[in-house]
């Protein structure tokens, strides 16, 4: 997962992603604002197409649905490219 270097949560994100989600954490390069639009675009898409359409019962429910959404996003969803 690509994310910015926000000091508020960067260390927590880098610890949690590999431990709980088996996702590698990749912060954007320092002082590289051109990399952030990709993250912001994905976050907006995730919020618009996923978060606003479900009510999550608990964390395990969220994880299961998120895995399904990521599979859909990477394999089947039409992208603007």
Coordinates of N, CA, C and O in Angstrom, one line a residue:
X1 N 0.8 -1.2 0.0 CA 0.0 0.0 0.0 C 0.9 1.2 0.0 O 1.8 1.3 0.8
X2 N 0.6 2.1 -0.9 CA 1.4 3.4 -1.0 C 0.6 4.4 -0.1 O -0.6 4.5 -0.2
X3 N 1.4 5.1 0.8 CA 0.8 6.1 1.6 C 1.8 7.2 1.8 O 3.0 7.1 1.5
X4 N 1.3 8.4 2.3 CA 2.2 9.5 2.5 C 3.0 9.3 3.8 O 2.8 8.4 4.5
X5 N 3.8 10.3 4.1 CA 4.7 10.2 5.2 C 4.1 11.1 6.4 O 4.9 11.6 7.2
X6 N 2.8 11.1 6.6 CA 2.2 11.9 7.6 C 2.7 11.3 9.0 O 2.6 10.2 9.3
X7 N 3.3 12.2 9.8 CA 3.9 11.8 11.1 C 2.9 11.3 12.1 O 3.2 10.5 13.0
X8 N 1.6 11.7 11.9 CA 0.6 11.3 12.8 C 0.4 9.8 12.8 O 0.2 9.2 13.9
X9 N 0.3 9.2 11.6 CA 0.0 7.8 11.6 C 1.0 6.9 10.9 O 0.8 5.7 10.8
X10 N 2.1 7.4 10.3 CA 3.0 6.6 9.5 C 3.5 5.4 10.2 O 3.5 4.3 9.6
X11 N 4.0 5.5 11.4 CA 4.6 4.4 12.1 C 3.5 3.3 12.4 O 3.8 2.1 12.3
X12 N 2.3 3.8 12.7 CA 1.2 2.8 13.0 C 0.9 2.1 11.7 O 0.7 0.8 11.8
X13 N 0.8 2.8 10.6 CA 0.4 2.1 9.4 C 1.5 1.1 9.0 O 1.2 0.0 8.6
X14 N 2.7 1.5 9.1 CA 3.8 0.5 8.7 C 3.8 -0.7 9.6 O 4.3 -1.7 9.2
X15 N 3.4 -0.6 10.9 CA 3.3 -1.7 11.8 C 2.1 -2.6 11.5 O 2.2 -3.8 11.5
X16 N 1.0 -2.0 11.3 CA -0.3 -2.7 11.2 C -0.5 -3.4 9.9 O -0.9 -4.6 9.8
X17 N -0.1 -2.8 8.8 CA -0.4 -3.4 7.4 C 0.2 -4.8 7.3 O -0.5 -5.7 6.9
X18 N 1.5 -5.0 7.5 CA 2.1 -6.3 7.3 C 1.6 -7.3 8.4 O 1.4 -8.5 8.0
X19 N 1.4 -6.8 9.6 CA 1.0 -7.8 10.7 C -0.4 -8.3 10.5 O -0.6 -9.5 10.7
X20 N -1.4 -7.5 10.2 CA -2.8 -7.9 10.2 C -3.3 -8.1 8.8 O -4.2 -8.9 8.6
X21 N -2.8 -7.4 7.8 CA -3.3 -7.5 6.4 C -2.4 -8.2 5.4 O -2.8 -8.4 4.3
X22 N -1.2 -8.5 5.8 CA -0.2 -9.1 4.9 C 0.0 -8.2 3.7 O 0.1 -8.6 2.5
X23 N 0.0 -6.9 3.9 CA 0.2 -5.9 2.9 C 1.5 -5.2 3.2 O 1.8 -4.8 4.3
X24 N 2.4 -5.0 2.1 CA 3.6 -4.3 2.3 C 3.3 -2.8 2.3 O 2.5 -2.3 1.5
X25 N 3.9 -2.1 3.2 CA 3.8 -0.6 3.3 C 4.9 0.1 2.5 O 6.0 -0.2 2.7
X26 N 4.5 1.0 1.7 CA 5.4 1.7 0.9 C 5.1 3.2 0.9 O 4.2 3.7 0.3
X27 N 5.8 4.0 1.8 CA 5.6 5.4 1.8 C 6.1 6.1 0.6 O 7.0 5.6 -0.1
X28 N 5.4 7.2 0.2 CA 5.9 8.0 -0.9 C 7.3 8.6 -0.6 O 7.6 8.7 0.6
X29 N 8.0 9.0 -1.6 CA 9.3 9.5 -1.4 C 9.2 10.9 -0.7 O 8.2 11.6 -0.9
X30 N 10.1 11.2 0.1 CA 10.1 12.5 0.8 C 10.0 13.7 -0.2 O 10.7 13.7 -1.2
X31 N 9.2 14.6 0.1 CA 9.1 15.9 -0.7 C 8.8 15.5 -2.1 O 9.4 16.1 -3.0
X32 N 7.9 14.6 -2.4 CA 7.5 14.1 -3.7 C 6.0 14.3 -3.9 O 5.3 13.2 -3.9
X33 N 5.4 15.5 -4.0 CA 4.0 15.6 -4.0 C 3.4 15.0 -5.3 O 2.2 14.7 -5.3
X34 N 4.1 14.7 -6.3 CA 3.5 14.1 -7.5 C 3.1 12.7 -7.3 O 2.3 12.1 -8.1
X35 N 3.6 12.1 -6.2 CA 3.2 10.7 -5.9 C 1.9 10.6 -5.2 O 1.2 9.6 -5.2
X36 N 1.5 11.7 -4.4 CA 0.3 11.6 -3.6 C -1.0 11.6 -4.4 O -1.9 11.0 -3.9
X37 N -1.1 12.1 -5.6 CA -2.4 12.1 -6.3 C -2.9 10.6 -6.5 O -4.1 10.4 -6.5
X38 N -2.0 9.7 -6.7 CA -2.4 8.3 -6.9 C -3.0 7.7 -5.7 O -4.0 7.0 -5.7
X39 N -2.4 8.0 -4.5 CA -3.0 7.6 -3.3 C -4.3 8.3 -3.0 O -5.3 7.6 -2.6
X40 N -4.3 9.6 -3.2 CA -5.6 10.3 -3.0 C -6.7 9.8 -3.9 O -7.8 9.7 -3.5
X41 N -6.4 9.5 -5.1 CA -7.4 9.0 -6.1 C -7.9 7.6 -5.6 O -9.1 7.4 -5.7
X42 N -7.0 6.7 -5.2 CA -7.5 5.4 -4.7 C -8.3 5.6 -3.5 O -9.3 4.9 -3.4
X43 N -7.9 6.4 -2.6 CA -8.6 6.6 -1.3 C -10.0 7.1 -1.6 O -11.0 6.7 -1.0
X44 N -10.1 8.1 -2.6 CA -11.4 8.6 -2.9 C -12.3 7.5 -3.6 O -13.5 7.4 -3.3
X45 N -11.7 6.7 -4.4 CA -12.4 5.6 -5.1 C -12.9 4.6 -4.0 O -14.0 4.2 -4.0
X46 N -12.0 4.3 -3.1 CA -12.4 3.3 -2.0 C -13.5 3.8 -1.2 O -14.5 3.1 -0.9
X47 N -13.5 5.1 -0.9 CA -14.6 5.7 -0.1 C -15.9 5.8 -0.9 O -16.9 5.3 -0.4
X48 N -15.8 6.2 -2.1 CA -17.0 6.4 -3.0 C -17.6 5.0 -3.3 O -18.8 4.9 -3.3
X49 N -16.8 4.0 -3.7 CA -17.4 2.7 -4.2 C -17.5 1.7 -3.1 O -18.2 0.7 -3.3
X50 N -16.9 1.8 -2.0 CA -16.8 0.8 -1.0 C -17.4 1.2 0.4 O -18.4 0.7 0.8
X51 N -16.8 2.1 1.0 CA -17.1 2.5 2.4 C -18.6 3.0 2.5 O -19.3 2.7 3.4
X52 N -19.0 3.8 1.5 CA -20.3 4.4 1.5 C -21.5 3.5 1.2 O -22.6 3.8 1.3
X53 N -21.1 2.2 0.8 CA -22.2 1.3 0.4 C -22.4 0.1 1.4 O -23.2 -0.7 1.1
X54 N -21.6 0.1 2.4 CA -21.7 -1.0 3.4 C -21.9 -0.5 4.8 O -21.4 0.5 5.1
X55 N -22.5 -1.3 5.6 CA -22.5 -1.2 7.1 C -21.7 -2.4 7.6 O -22.1 -3.5 7.4
X56 N -20.6 -2.1 8.3 CA -19.7 -3.2 8.7 C -20.2 -3.6 10.1 O -20.3 -2.8 11.0
X57 N -20.4 -4.9 10.3 CA -20.8 -5.4 11.6 C -19.6 -5.4 12.6 O -19.8 -5.1 13.8
X58 N -18.4 -5.8 12.1 CA -17.3 -5.8 13.0 C -16.0 -5.8 12.1 O -16.1 -5.7 10.9
X59 N -14.9 -5.9 12.7 CA -13.6 -5.8 12.0 C -13.5 -7.0 11.0 O -13.0 -6.8 9.9
X60 N -13.8 -8.2 11.4 CA -13.7 -9.3 10.5 C -14.6 -9.2 9.3 O -14.2 -9.6 8.1
X61 N -15.7 -8.6 9.4 CA -16.6 -8.4 8.3 C -16.0 -7.3 7.4 O -16.0 -7.5 6.1
X62 N -15.5 -6.3 7.9 CA -14.8 -5.3 7.1 C -13.6 -5.9 6.3 O -13.5 -5.6 5.1
X63 N -12.8 -6.7 7.0 CA -11.7 -7.3 6.3 C -12.1 -8.2 5.1 O -11.5 -8.2 4.1
X64 N -13.1 -9.0 5.4 CA -13.6 -9.9 4.3 C -14.1 -9.1 3.1 O -13.8 -9.4 2.0
X65 N -14.9 -8.1 3.4 CA -15.5 -7.3 2.3 C -14.3 -6.5 1.6 O -14.4 -6.4 0.3
X66 N -13.4 -6.0 2.3 CA -12.3 -5.3 1.7 C -11.4 -6.2 0.8 O -11.0 -5.8 -0.3
X67 N -11.2 -7.4 1.2 CA -10.5 -8.4 0.4 C -11.2 -8.6 -0.9 O -10.6 -8.7 -2.0
X68 N -12.5 -8.8 -0.8 CA -13.4 -9.0 -2.0 C -13.3 -7.7 -2.9 O -13.2 -7.8 -4.2
X69 N -13.4 -6.5 -2.3 CA -13.3 -5.3 -3.1 C -12.0 -5.2 -3.8 O -11.9 -4.8 -5.0
X70 N -10.9 -5.5 -3.1 CA -9.6 -5.3 -3.7 C -9.4 -6.3 -4.9 O -8.9 -5.9 -6.0
X71 N -9.9 -7.5 -4.8 CA -9.9 -8.5 -5.9 C -10.7 -7.9 -7.1 O -10.3 -7.9 -8.2
X72 N -11.9 -7.4 -6.8 CA -12.7 -6.7 -7.9 C -12.0 -5.5 -8.5 O -11.9 -5.4 -9.7
X73 N -11.4 -4.7 -7.6 CA -10.7 -3.5 -8.1 C -9.6 -3.8 -9.0 O -9.4 -3.2 -10.1
X74 N -8.8 -4.8 -8.7 CA -7.6 -5.2 -9.5 C -7.9 -6.1 -10.7 O -7.2 -6.0 -11.7
X75 N -9.0 -6.9 -10.7 CA -9.2 -7.8 -11.8 C -10.3 -7.4 -12.7 O -10.2 -7.6 -13.9
X76 N -11.4 -6.8 -12.2 CA -12.6 -6.6 -13.0 C -13.0 -5.2 -13.2 O -13.7 -4.9 -14.2
X77 N -12.7 -4.3 -12.3 CA -13.2 -2.9 -12.4 C -12.5 -2.2 -13.6 O -11.3 -2.4 -13.9
X78 N -13.3 -1.5 -14.4 CA -12.8 -0.7 -15.5 C -12.0 0.5 -14.9 O -12.5 1.2 -14.0
X79 N -10.8 0.8 -15.4 CA -10.0 1.9 -15.0 C -9.9 2.9 -16.1 O -10.2 2.6 -17.3
X80 N -9.6 4.1 -15.7 CA -9.6 5.2 -16.7 C -8.4 5.2 -17.7 O -8.2 6.1 -18.4
X81 N -7.5 4.2 -17.5 CA -6.3 4.2 -18.4 C -6.7 3.6 -19.7 O -6.3 3.7 -20.7

